[in-house]
Amino acid sequence: QLIDRATSPRDDGDPKAEQKTLEESWQDLTLIKATPKPPKKQRREDLSEPLLSPARPPAPGEAQPRVCSAPLEPSRVEASPLRCLTLQEKLLSHYSSRLAVPEAQASLALQLARSICAQLQNFLRSKCPELPFGSLFLSGPLLDGLGALAADHIHLMLPVVLDAALWSLIPGDDTVVRNPQYWMIKRTDLEYFPRGRSPWDRFIVGRYLSSNALNETLHKMLVASINWPAIGSLLGSVIHPVVASRELRLEVKHDQVKLSITLFPVVQMEDKVLLAAPPEGLVENLWLESFYRAEVSKVEELDAGDSGARQHCLRILNGICKSHPALHKLSGSPLTHVVLHLSATSLDWAEESLADRFQEVLEELVGYLEKGVLPSYFNHKINLFCDLLEEEINEMGFMLYRAISEPELLLTEK
């Protein structure tokens, strides 16, 4: 349906327009991008031309179309109820009415997560004193403010402390999957420092630290060794480990919030942050490089430097994509990296330019989807679209292609 709507005829009276194919629609976009770029104010108008139907007078007896709507939030937009809202006003209203996380819920979710974090930390220290885990800490959009749609998900990071003299990193390009997103952690100098010298040697598979083996051990502990009913009772909630999931996940139910907590073992070596989140398949020794902290820090740094609205723009974009069935795989890192790339060329990120930057992000996303490649801001060898199927790329591309000229579609369609 998204594809049908995206390629609908521009003119009811033009028979050729009805025969427009999907390939021709992408060709239109290619031609648009191939032409010299006019000033920014005209670019979006040019992009919208192939998608807009020419105006026609209403037939006798036909009702006049409504072109104005009442403000969604009168307290923020002081105007006549019949005044048309600008895109800027619609974005702000959409954020405040649908995307802002209530402070009370966020506070309660964080309080529960910190309490569970402390309980889990105590358990690991008493159950596995020989394993040098670092101090658990919370992470995720709810804390950093870049994309939380609700106070319902938090990441719990478990540092795995390695002796740099006994372990080394193997780049992803040199691994069996030839994927620069993943690394392997190799046990070194076994002839001089035999197995047992490192407390993590029990998780070695083929001379490499196995993310799967570590996750399986922690999964068994979460499911079978921790008295979650007792902990939940102390916290006024019900806590269940998710048995069937590959992730290390806890579901927390409280009278006021429902919270999902995902545990990630994390290794920090040589300025790399690696998560025990291997891809599905037979390869079990891979560690995923995470740029999340770098993403958050860079966006905050840029906004602090020019009083910009990048974080605000990302919250709106993440909220829209997470709740849209065709776009949910674009939320998180892909959107952040698009904004970071765009910040190198578009310098005006003031609050009053929010709508302009929002539409420009849509244009950039369509361009990246057209190529099927979104390079990581921090490592251009990494394609953040590498896990997307061609059908998913097409569906996202046509949805956003339409939204370039009609961004309100993203605020209403679900």
mmCIF file of C-alpha atoms in Angstrom:
data_model
loop_
_atom_site.group_PDB
_atom_site.id
_atom_site.type_symbol
_atom_site.label_atom_id
_atom_site.label_comp_id
_atom_site.label_asym_id
_atom_site.label_seq_id
_atom_site.Cartn_x
_atom_site.Cartn_y
_atom_site.Cartn_z
ATOM 1 C CA GLN A 1 0.000 0.000 0.000
ATOM 2 C CA LEU A 2 2.872 2.375 0.753
ATOM 3 C CA ILE A 3 4.349 1.710 -2.676
ATOM 4 C CA ASP A 4 0.983 2.159 -4.415
ATOM 5 C CA ARG A 5 0.419 5.465 -2.688
ATOM 6 C CA ALA A 6 3.962 6.628 -3.315
ATOM 7 C CA THR A 7 3.575 6.076 -7.054
ATOM 8 C CA SER A 8 -0.004 7.310 -7.436
ATOM 9 C CA PRO A 9 -0.752 9.393 -10.598
ATOM 10 C CA ARG A 10 -0.053 13.092 -10.423
ATOM 11 C CA ASP A 11 -3.023 14.031 -12.561
ATOM 12 C CA ASP A 12 -6.347 12.239 -12.664
ATOM 13 C CA GLY A 13 -6.709 13.153 -16.327
ATOM 14 C CA ASP A 14 -3.267 11.992 -17.455
ATOM 15 C CA PRO A 15 -3.352 8.303 -18.559
ATOM 16 C CA LYS A 16 0.434 8.145 -18.797
ATOM 17 C CA ALA A 17 0.793 9.078 -15.173
ATOM 18 C CA GLU A 18 -1.224 6.030 -14.140
ATOM 19 C CA GLN A 19 1.370 3.760 -15.768
ATOM 20 C CA LYS A 20 4.245 5.144 -13.719
ATOM 21 C CA THR A 21 6.382 2.274 -12.429
ATOM 22 C CA LEU A 22 8.407 1.932 -9.245
ATOM 23 C CA GLU A 23 11.616 2.058 -11.281
ATOM 24 C CA GLU A 24 10.570 5.344 -12.915
ATOM 25 C CA SER A 25 9.761 6.821 -9.501
ATOM 26 C CA TRP A 26 13.312 6.120 -8.285
ATOM 27 C CA GLN A 27 14.605 7.496 -11.617
ATOM 28 C CA ASP A 28 12.765 10.742 -10.930
ATOM 29 C CA LEU A 29 14.618 11.006 -7.646
ATOM 30 C CA THR A 30 17.949 10.261 -9.371
ATOM 31 C CA LEU A 31 17.317 13.002 -11.922
ATOM 32 C CA ILE A 32 16.393 15.440 -9.172
ATOM 33 C CA LYS A 33 19.587 14.715 -7.265
ATOM 34 C CA ALA A 34 21.686 14.884 -10.466
ATOM 35 C CA THR A 35 20.632 18.466 -11.262
ATOM 36 C CA PRO A 36 22.625 21.395 -9.809
ATOM 37 C CA LYS A 37 21.408 22.155 -6.326
ATOM 38 C CA PRO A 38 19.473 25.443 -6.042
ATOM 39 C CA PRO A 39 19.374 27.369 -2.777
ATOM 40 C CA LYS A 40 18.012 25.397 0.153
ATOM 41 C CA LYS A 41 14.715 27.239 0.199
ATOM 42 C CA GLN A 42 13.950 26.044 -3.348
ATOM 43 C CA ARG A 43 15.303 22.519 -3.075
ATOM 44 C CA ARG A 44 12.390 21.038 -1.172
ATOM 45 C CA GLU A 45 9.942 22.707 -3.555
ATOM 46 C CA ASP A 46 11.731 21.110 -6.494
ATOM 47 C CA LEU A 47 11.657 17.724 -4.783
ATOM 48 C CA SER A 48 7.976 18.040 -4.115
ATOM 49 C CA GLU A 49 6.947 18.901 -7.690
ATOM 50 C CA PRO A 50 6.744 15.322 -9.041
ATOM 51 C CA LEU A 51 4.602 14.305 -6.098
ATOM 52 C CA LEU A 52 1.980 17.061 -6.056
ATOM 53 C CA SER A 53 -1.282 16.959 -7.994
ATOM 54 C CA PRO A 54 -2.121 20.110 -9.976
ATOM 55 C CA ALA A 55 -4.941 22.098 -8.517
ATOM 56 C CA ARG A 56 -8.318 21.804 -10.188
ATOM 57 C CA PRO A 57 -11.525 23.705 -9.516
ATOM 58 C CA PRO A 58 -14.187 21.753 -7.639
ATOM 59 C CA ALA A 59 -17.049 20.310 -9.668
ATOM 60 C CA PRO A 60 -20.497 21.865 -9.272
ATOM 61 C CA GLY A 61 -21.939 20.763 -5.965
ATOM 62 C CA GLU A 62 -18.600 19.424 -4.735
ATOM 63 C CA ALA A 63 -17.523 20.533 -1.264
ATOM 64 C CA GLN A 64 -14.577 22.865 -1.003
ATOM 65 C CA PRO A 65 -11.470 21.103 0.386
ATOM 66 C CA ARG A 66 -10.368 21.964 3.903
ATOM 67 C CA VAL A 67 -6.872 23.393 3.924
ATOM 68 C CA CYS A 68 -6.636 24.520 7.518
ATOM 69 C CA SER A 69 -6.868 22.699 10.792
ATOM 70 C CA ALA A 70 -7.168 23.697 14.395
ATOM 71 C CA PRO A 71 -3.940 23.712 16.414
ATOM 72 C CA LEU A 72 -3.224 20.515 18.323
ATOM 73 C CA GLU A 73 -1.909 22.488 21.259
ATOM 74 C CA PRO A 74 -3.552 25.903 21.615
ATOM 75 C CA SER A 75 -1.417 26.780 24.639
ATOM 76 C CA ARG A 76 1.730 26.744 22.500
ATOM 77 C CA VAL A 77 0.295 28.158 19.283
ATOM 78 C CA GLU A 78 -1.680 31.293 19.925
ATOM 79 C CA ALA A 79 -3.797 31.755 16.817
ATOM 80 C CA SER A 80 -7.248 31.585 15.374
ATOM 81 C CA PRO A 81 -8.611 28.009 15.315
ATOM 82 C CA LEU A 82 -8.740 28.260 11.505
ATOM 83 C CA ARG A 83 -5.114 29.331 11.034
ATOM 84 C CA CYS A 84 -2.958 26.793 9.178
ATOM 85 C CA LEU A 85 -0.140 25.410 11.277
ATOM 86 C CA THR A 86 3.372 25.598 9.929
ATOM 87 C CA LEU A 87 5.476 22.430 9.832
ATOM 88 C CA GLN A 88 7.538 23.853 12.687
ATOM 89 C CA GLU A 89 4.423 24.188 14.849
ATOM 90 C CA LYS A 90 3.195 20.724 13.888
ATOM 91 C CA LEU A 91 6.538 19.153 14.824
ATOM 92 C CA LEU A 92 6.609 20.878 18.203
ATOM 93 C CA SER A 93 2.989 19.960 18.874
ATOM 94 C CA HIS A 94 3.583 16.344 17.824
ATOM 95 C CA TYR A 95 6.564 16.106 20.160
ATOM 96 C CA SER A 96 4.856 17.632 23.179
ATOM 97 C CA SER A 97 1.601 15.695 22.764
ATOM 98 C CA ARG A 98 2.905 12.264 21.707
ATOM 99 C CA LEU A 99 6.636 11.883 22.250
ATOM 100 C CA ALA A 100 7.558 13.596 25.497
ATOM 101 C CA VAL A 101 8.118 11.038 28.274
ATOM 102 C CA PRO A 102 6.264 11.995 31.487
ATOM 103 C CA GLU A 103 8.826 12.961 34.114
ATOM 104 C CA ALA A 104 7.202 10.833 36.822
ATOM 105 C CA GLN A 105 7.357 7.691 34.653
ATOM 106 C CA ALA A 106 10.944 8.322 33.626
ATOM 107 C CA SER A 107 11.979 8.889 37.240
ATOM 108 C CA LEU A 108 10.270 5.704 38.430
ATOM 109 C CA ALA A 109 11.748 3.625 35.603
ATOM 110 C CA LEU A 110 15.253 4.851 36.381
ATOM 111 C CA GLN A 111 14.763 4.215 40.100
ATOM 112 C CA LEU A 112 13.667 0.628 39.448
ATOM 113 C CA ALA A 113 16.543 0.060 36.998
ATOM 114 C CA ARG A 114 19.130 1.367 39.464
ATOM 115 C CA SER A 115 17.771 -0.855 42.235
ATOM 116 C CA ILE A 116 17.873 -3.931 39.977
ATOM 117 C CA CYS A 117 21.363 -2.924 38.862
ATOM 118 C CA ALA A 118 22.557 -2.850 42.482
ATOM 119 C CA GLN A 119 20.985 -6.249 43.228
ATOM 120 C CA LEU A 120 22.581 -7.816 40.151
ATOM 121 C CA GLN A 121 25.957 -6.280 40.990
ATOM 122 C CA ASN A 122 25.847 -7.787 44.497
ATOM 123 C CA PHE A 123 24.880 -11.188 43.102
ATOM 124 C CA LEU A 124 27.754 -11.273 40.589
ATOM 125 C CA ARG A 125 30.300 -10.287 43.226
ATOM 126 C CA SER A 126 29.158 -13.020 45.589
ATOM 127 C CA LYS A 127 28.526 -15.714 42.947
ATOM 128 C CA CYS A 128 31.496 -15.036 40.635
ATOM 129 C CA PRO A 129 34.192 -13.325 42.732
ATOM 130 C CA GLU A 130 36.898 -14.734 40.434
ATOM 131 C CA LEU A 131 35.556 -12.860 37.394
ATOM 132 C CA PRO A 132 36.676 -9.210 37.353
ATOM 133 C CA PHE A 133 33.438 -7.573 36.258
ATOM 134 C CA GLY A 134 33.425 -3.796 36.480
ATOM 135 C CA SER A 135 30.660 -1.696 37.998
ATOM 136 C CA LEU A 136 27.338 -2.040 36.215
ATOM 137 C CA PHE A 137 25.913 1.161 34.770
ATOM 138 C CA LEU A 138 22.753 2.248 32.975
ATOM 139 C CA SER A 139 22.598 3.395 29.376
ATOM 140 C CA GLY A 140 20.071 4.067 26.622
ATOM 141 C CA PRO A 141 17.879 6.834 25.173
ATOM 142 C CA LEU A 142 15.892 7.330 28.383
ATOM 143 C CA LEU A 143 19.058 8.587 30.085
ATOM 144 C CA ASP A 144 20.613 10.398 27.147
ATOM 145 C CA GLY A 145 17.452 11.913 25.697
ATOM 146 C CA LEU A 146 17.969 11.200 21.996
ATOM 147 C CA GLY A 147 15.068 8.922 21.248
ATOM 148 C CA ALA A 148 13.004 7.597 24.135
ATOM 149 C CA LEU A 149 9.372 7.247 23.099
ATOM 150 C CA ALA A 150 8.339 5.902 26.504
ATOM 151 C CA ALA A 151 9.929 5.015 29.840
ATOM 152 C CA ASP A 152 9.932 1.343 28.912
ATOM 153 C CA HIS A 153 13.451 0.269 27.968
ATOM 154 C CA ILE A 154 16.885 0.623 29.573
ATOM 155 C CA HIS A 155 20.261 -0.929 28.808
ATOM 156 C CA LEU A 156 22.367 -2.338 31.628
ATOM 157 C CA MET A 157 26.066 -2.396 30.763
ATOM 158 C CA LEU A 158 28.327 -4.999 32.424
ATOM 159 C CA PRO A 159 32.046 -4.198 31.940
ATOM 160 C CA VAL A 160 34.303 -7.204 31.279
ATOM 161 C CA VAL A 161 37.772 -6.170 32.524
ATOM 162 C CA LEU A 162 40.594 -7.762 30.481
ATOM 163 C CA ASP A 163 44.348 -7.718 30.996
ATOM 164 C CA ALA A 164 45.683 -5.978 27.881
ATOM 165 C CA ALA A 165 48.882 -8.038 28.115
ATOM 166 C CA LEU A 166 46.908 -11.256 27.577
ATOM 167 C CA TRP A 167 44.364 -10.158 24.961
ATOM 168 C CA SER A 168 44.442 -8.375 21.612
ATOM 169 C CA LEU A 169 41.816 -7.176 19.140
ATOM 170 C CA ILE A 170 41.390 -8.583 15.630
ATOM 171 C CA PRO A 171 39.725 -6.087 13.223
ATOM 172 C CA GLY A 172 36.397 -7.025 11.713
ATOM 173 C CA ASP A 173 37.799 -6.914 8.177
ATOM 174 C CA ASP A 174 40.123 -9.766 9.144
ATOM 175 C CA THR A 175 37.386 -11.944 10.668
ATOM 176 C CA VAL A 176 35.547 -14.723 8.879
ATOM 177 C CA VAL A 177 32.487 -12.512 8.308
ATOM 178 C CA ARG A 178 34.519 -9.669 6.705
ATOM 179 C CA ASN A 179 32.351 -7.148 8.517
ATOM 180 C CA PRO A 180 34.070 -4.060 9.992
ATOM 181 C CA GLN A 181 31.299 -3.747 12.592
ATOM 182 C CA TYR A 182 32.540 -6.828 14.446
ATOM 183 C CA TRP A 183 35.804 -7.644 16.202
ATOM 184 C CA MET A 184 37.387 -10.735 17.709
ATOM 185 C CA ILE A 185 39.276 -10.773 21.033
ATOM 186 C CA LYS A 186 42.247 -13.124 20.831
ATOM 187 C CA ARG A 187 44.076 -14.750 23.727
ATOM 188 C CA THR A 188 47.803 -14.046 23.225
ATOM 189 C CA ASP A 189 51.057 -15.632 24.398
ATOM 190 C CA LEU A 190 49.541 -18.932 25.494
ATOM 191 C CA GLU A 191 53.008 -20.484 25.347
ATOM 192 C CA TYR A 192 54.229 -18.058 28.019
ATOM 193 C CA PHE A 193 50.954 -17.454 29.859
ATOM 194 C CA PRO A 194 49.014 -20.748 29.631
ATOM 195 C CA ARG A 195 45.265 -21.181 30.031
ATOM 196 C CA GLY A 196 44.135 -20.282 33.503
ATOM 197 C CA ARG A 197 46.322 -17.206 33.761
ATOM 198 C CA SER A 198 43.310 -15.063 32.837
ATOM 199 C CA PRO A 199 40.023 -15.593 34.703
ATOM 200 C CA TRP A 200 38.260 -15.200 31.329
ATOM 201 C CA ASP A 201 40.038 -18.218 29.827
ATOM 202 C CA ARG A 202 37.030 -20.378 30.664
ATOM 203 C CA PHE A 203 35.128 -18.559 27.905
ATOM 204 C CA ILE A 204 37.733 -19.182 25.202
ATOM 205 C CA VAL A 205 36.647 -20.953 21.999
ATOM 206 C CA GLY A 206 39.456 -21.527 19.516
ATOM 207 C CA ARG A 207 41.800 -19.029 21.219
ATOM 208 C CA TYR A 208 39.137 -16.289 21.081
ATOM 209 C CA LEU A 209 36.963 -14.889 23.840
ATOM 210 C CA SER A 210 33.483 -16.150 22.983
ATOM 211 C CA SER A 211 30.674 -13.640 23.345
ATOM 212 C CA ASN A 212 28.196 -16.526 23.026
ATOM 213 C CA ALA A 213 29.785 -18.554 25.835
ATOM 214 C CA LEU A 214 29.753 -15.551 28.163
ATOM 215 C CA ASN A 215 26.149 -14.719 27.289
ATOM 216 C CA GLU A 216 25.038 -18.311 27.849
ATOM 217 C CA THR A 217 26.608 -18.382 31.314
ATOM 218 C CA LEU A 218 24.972 -15.094 32.279
ATOM 219 C CA HIS A 219 21.647 -16.244 30.813
ATOM 220 C CA LYS A 220 21.655 -19.329 33.057
ATOM 221 C CA MET A 221 22.361 -17.128 36.077
ATOM 222 C CA LEU A 222 19.551 -14.712 35.247
ATOM 223 C CA VAL A 223 17.058 -17.520 34.673
ATOM 224 C CA ALA A 224 17.963 -20.072 37.355
ATOM 225 C CA SER A 225 20.215 -18.582 40.024
ATOM 226 C CA ILE A 226 18.720 -15.249 41.060
ATOM 227 C CA ASN A 227 15.673 -14.993 43.306
ATOM 228 C CA TRP A 228 13.769 -12.467 41.215
ATOM 229 C CA PRO A 229 10.426 -12.921 43.075
ATOM 230 C CA ALA A 230 12.100 -11.795 46.298
ATOM 231 C CA ILE A 231 13.841 -8.868 44.625
ATOM 232 C CA GLY A 232 10.621 -7.877 42.896
ATOM 233 C CA SER A 233 8.749 -7.980 46.182
ATOM 234 C CA LEU A 234 11.255 -5.589 47.746
ATOM 235 C CA LEU A 235 10.799 -3.192 44.818
ATOM 236 C CA GLY A 236 7.007 -3.442 44.670
ATOM 237 C CA SER A 237 7.109 -5.056 41.251
ATOM 238 C CA VAL A 238 7.184 -8.380 39.405
ATOM 239 C CA ILE A 239 10.444 -9.302 37.639
ATOM 240 C CA HIS A 240 10.769 -12.083 35.053
ATOM 241 C CA PRO A 241 13.875 -13.054 33.061
ATOM 242 C CA VAL A 242 12.993 -13.712 29.401
ATOM 243 C CA VAL A 243 13.899 -17.386 28.958
ATOM 244 C CA ALA A 244 13.412 -17.758 25.191
ATOM 245 C CA SER A 245 15.281 -14.624 24.110
ATOM 246 C CA ARG A 246 18.872 -14.617 22.839
ATOM 247 C CA GLU A 247 19.229 -11.341 24.681
ATOM 248 C CA LEU A 248 19.865 -11.095 28.417
ATOM 249 C CA ARG A 249 16.562 -9.436 29.177
ATOM 250 C CA LEU A 250 14.389 -8.796 32.219
ATOM 251 C CA GLU A 251 10.728 -7.771 32.121
ATOM 252 C CA VAL A 252 9.648 -5.586 35.032
ATOM 253 C CA LYS A 253 5.993 -4.887 35.821
ATOM 254 C CA HIS A 254 5.096 -2.146 38.265
ATOM 255 C CA ASP A 255 1.728 -0.566 38.960
ATOM 256 C CA GLN A 256 2.787 2.547 37.042
ATOM 257 C CA VAL A 257 5.336 1.354 34.472
ATOM 258 C CA LYS A 258 6.354 -1.688 32.460
ATOM 259 C CA LEU A 259 10.069 -1.837 31.905
ATOM 260 C CA SER A 260 12.372 -3.977 29.758
ATOM 261 C CA ILE A 261 16.007 -4.153 30.905
ATOM 262 C CA THR A 262 18.619 -5.630 28.551
ATOM 263 C CA LEU A 263 22.017 -6.647 29.917
ATOM 264 C CA PHE A 264 25.076 -6.196 27.674
ATOM 265 C CA PRO A 265 28.552 -7.466 28.604
ATOM 266 C CA VAL A 266 30.938 -4.817 27.265
ATOM 267 C CA VAL A 267 34.705 -4.777 26.652
ATOM 268 C CA GLN A 268 36.619 -1.502 26.388
ATOM 269 C CA MET A 269 40.050 -1.907 24.780
ATOM 270 C CA GLU A 270 42.209 0.271 22.539
ATOM 271 C CA ASP A 271 39.567 3.020 22.490
ATOM 272 C CA LYS A 272 36.981 0.512 21.228
ATOM 273 C CA VAL A 273 33.669 -0.291 22.903
ATOM 274 C CA LEU A 274 32.647 -3.866 22.082
ATOM 275 C CA LEU A 275 29.347 -5.500 23.009
ATOM 276 C CA ALA A 276 28.695 -9.225 23.452
ATOM 277 C CA ALA A 277 26.022 -9.031 20.741
ATOM 278 C CA PRO A 278 27.123 -11.432 18.000
ATOM 279 C CA PRO A 279 25.106 -11.817 14.800
ATOM 280 C CA GLU A 280 22.850 -14.803 14.405
ATOM 281 C CA GLY A 281 24.613 -17.793 12.908
ATOM 282 C CA LEU A 282 27.411 -20.228 13.611
ATOM 283 C CA VAL A 283 30.105 -17.641 14.368
ATOM 284 C CA GLU A 284 30.132 -17.198 18.128
ATOM 285 C CA ASN A 285 33.327 -15.268 18.856
ATOM 286 C CA LEU A 286 32.327 -11.893 17.416
ATOM 287 C CA TRP A 287 31.918 -8.667 19.392
ATOM 288 C CA LEU A 288 29.908 -5.758 18.001
ATOM 289 C CA GLU A 289 31.568 -2.343 18.043
ATOM 290 C CA SER A 290 29.270 0.230 19.616
ATOM 291 C CA PHE A 291 29.422 3.934 18.813
ATOM 292 C CA TYR A 292 26.521 4.869 21.076
ATOM 293 C CA ARG A 293 28.517 6.881 23.625
ATOM 294 C CA ALA A 294 30.450 8.588 20.832
ATOM 295 C CA GLU A 295 27.181 9.427 19.045
ATOM 296 C CA VAL A 296 25.619 10.981 22.138
ATOM 297 C CA SER A 297 28.771 12.911 23.031
ATOM 298 C CA LYS A 298 29.224 14.290 19.514
ATOM 299 C CA VAL A 299 25.614 15.454 19.185
ATOM 300 C CA GLU A 300 25.765 17.120 22.611
ATOM 301 C CA GLU A 301 29.086 18.756 21.716
ATOM 302 C CA LEU A 302 27.725 20.163 18.445
ATOM 303 C CA ASP A 303 24.558 21.461 20.096
ATOM 304 C CA ALA A 304 26.557 23.079 22.886
ATOM 305 C CA GLY A 305 28.786 24.777 20.310
ATOM 306 C CA ASP A 306 25.993 26.535 18.416
ATOM 307 C CA SER A 307 22.940 26.243 20.733
ATOM 308 C CA GLY A 308 21.528 23.851 18.154
ATOM 309 C CA ALA A 309 18.389 21.735 17.982
ATOM 310 C CA ARG A 310 19.992 18.458 16.834
ATOM 311 C CA GLN A 311 18.885 16.587 19.958
ATOM 312 C CA HIS A 312 15.341 17.929 19.606
ATOM 313 C CA CYS A 313 15.265 16.948 15.937
ATOM 314 C CA LEU A 314 16.527 13.438 16.766
ATOM 315 C CA ARG A 315 13.901 12.944 19.465
ATOM 316 C CA ILE A 316 11.147 13.756 16.966
ATOM 317 C CA LEU A 317 12.654 11.605 14.210
ATOM 318 C CA ASN A 318 13.240 8.653 16.539
ATOM 319 C CA GLY A 319 9.737 8.888 17.936
ATOM 320 C CA ILE A 320 8.207 8.933 14.444
ATOM 321 C CA CYS A 321 10.317 6.034 13.142
ATOM 322 C CA LYS A 322 9.885 3.826 16.213
ATOM 323 C CA SER A 323 6.109 4.067 16.017
ATOM 324 C CA HIS A 324 5.858 3.719 12.216
ATOM 325 C CA PRO A 325 5.680 0.094 10.972
ATOM 326 C CA ALA A 326 7.637 0.843 7.786
ATOM 327 C CA LEU A 327 10.372 2.954 9.399
ATOM 328 C CA HIS A 328 11.136 1.431 12.799
ATOM 329 C CA LYS A 329 14.506 0.003 11.633
ATOM 330 C CA LEU A 330 15.740 3.540 10.927
ATOM 331 C CA SER A 331 15.510 4.649 14.555
ATOM 332 C CA GLY A 332 18.581 4.931 16.745
ATOM 333 C CA SER A 333 22.067 4.974 15.216
ATOM 334 C CA PRO A 334 21.106 5.461 11.536
ATOM 335 C CA LEU A 335 19.241 8.690 12.271
ATOM 336 C CA THR A 336 22.007 9.966 14.538
ATOM 337 C CA HIS A 337 24.661 9.335 11.886
ATOM 338 C CA VAL A 338 22.579 11.115 9.220
ATOM 339 C CA VAL A 339 22.304 14.159 11.491
ATOM 340 C CA LEU A 340 26.054 14.067 12.178
ATOM 341 C CA HIS A 341 26.847 13.855 8.449
ATOM 342 C CA LEU A 342 24.402 16.684 7.747
ATOM 343 C CA SER A 343 25.947 18.873 10.441
ATOM 344 C CA ALA A 344 29.124 19.059 8.362
ATOM 345 C CA THR A 345 27.285 20.864 5.539
ATOM 346 C CA SER A 346 24.200 22.444 7.161
ATOM 347 C CA LEU A 347 25.393 24.832 9.824
ATOM 348 C CA ASP A 348 22.116 26.453 10.926
ATOM 349 C CA TRP A 349 20.646 24.200 13.650
ATOM 350 C CA ALA A 350 18.883 26.929 15.613
ATOM 351 C CA GLU A 351 15.501 26.043 17.107
ATOM 352 C CA GLU A 352 13.667 28.200 14.575
ATOM 353 C CA SER A 353 15.262 26.131 11.759
ATOM 354 C CA LEU A 354 13.973 22.820 13.153
ATOM 355 C CA ALA A 355 11.476 22.262 10.314
ATOM 356 C CA ASP A 356 14.098 23.020 7.641
ATOM 357 C CA ARG A 357 16.586 20.583 9.155
ATOM 358 C CA PHE A 358 13.844 17.959 9.644
ATOM 359 C CA GLN A 359 13.002 18.012 5.945
ATOM 360 C CA GLU A 360 16.659 18.031 5.002
ATOM 361 C CA VAL A 361 17.237 14.886 7.076
ATOM 362 C CA LEU A 362 14.400 13.224 5.134
ATOM 363 C CA GLU A 363 16.072 14.168 1.845
ATOM 364 C CA GLU A 364 19.410 12.795 3.017
ATOM 365 C CA LEU A 365 17.805 9.561 4.205
ATOM 366 C CA VAL A 366 16.159 9.017 0.814
ATOM 367 C CA GLY A 367 19.525 9.547 -0.866
ATOM 368 C CA TYR A 368 21.245 6.998 1.375
ATOM 369 C CA LEU A 369 18.412 4.489 0.903
ATOM 370 C CA GLU A 370 18.605 4.953 -2.866
ATOM 371 C CA LYS A 371 22.263 3.857 -2.709
ATOM 372 C CA GLY A 372 21.602 1.227 -0.040
ATOM 373 C CA VAL A 373 24.582 2.571 1.907
ATOM 374 C CA LEU A 374 24.745 4.746 5.014
ATOM 375 C CA PRO A 375 28.399 5.068 6.089
ATOM 376 C CA SER A 376 29.093 5.320 9.797
ATOM 377 C CA TYR A 377 30.157 8.808 10.846
ATOM 378 C CA PHE A 378 33.007 7.309 12.868
ATOM 379 C CA ASN A 379 34.116 4.584 10.426
ATOM 380 C CA HIS A 380 33.179 5.002 6.760
ATOM 381 C CA LYS A 381 33.913 1.326 6.084
ATOM 382 C CA ILE A 382 30.794 0.416 8.075
ATOM 383 C CA ASN A 383 27.478 0.457 6.215
ATOM 384 C CA LEU A 384 24.669 0.935 8.730
ATOM 385 C CA PHE A 385 22.168 -0.376 6.147
ATOM 386 C CA CYS A 386 24.014 -3.671 5.597
ATOM 387 C CA ASP A 387 21.427 -5.683 7.563
ATOM 388 C CA LEU A 388 18.390 -4.285 5.737
ATOM 389 C CA LEU A 389 16.584 -6.350 3.113
ATOM 390 C CA GLU A 390 16.019 -4.871 -0.353
ATOM 391 C CA GLU A 391 12.248 -4.926 0.249
ATOM 392 C CA GLU A 392 12.699 -2.981 3.495
ATOM 393 C CA ILE A 393 14.899 -0.394 1.774
ATOM 394 C CA ASN A 394 12.332 0.071 -0.996
ATOM 395 C CA GLU A 395 9.452 0.455 1.445
ATOM 396 C CA MET A 396 11.325 2.967 3.571
ATOM 397 C CA GLY A 397 12.557 4.836 0.504
ATOM 398 C CA PHE A 398 9.113 5.348 -1.009
ATOM 399 C CA MET A 399 7.568 6.313 2.315
ATOM 400 C CA LEU A 400 10.220 8.977 2.892
ATOM 401 C CA TYR A 401 10.166 10.014 -0.783
ATOM 402 C CA ARG A 402 6.540 10.982 -0.334
ATOM 403 C CA ALA A 403 7.267 12.624 3.004
ATOM 404 C CA ILE A 404 9.786 15.022 1.418
ATOM 405 C CA SER A 405 6.883 16.957 -0.113
ATOM 406 C CA GLU A 406 4.289 15.944 2.511
ATOM 407 C CA PRO A 407 6.132 15.620 5.850
ATOM 408 C CA GLU A 408 2.789 15.689 7.693
ATOM 409 C CA LEU A 409 2.289 12.079 6.516
ATOM 410 C CA LEU A 410 4.831 10.977 9.094
ATOM 411 C CA LEU A 411 2.878 12.698 11.847
ATOM 412 C CA THR A 412 -0.414 11.001 10.966
ATOM 413 C CA GLU A 413 0.147 7.666 9.178
ATOM 414 C CA LYS A 414 0.860 4.535 11.205
#
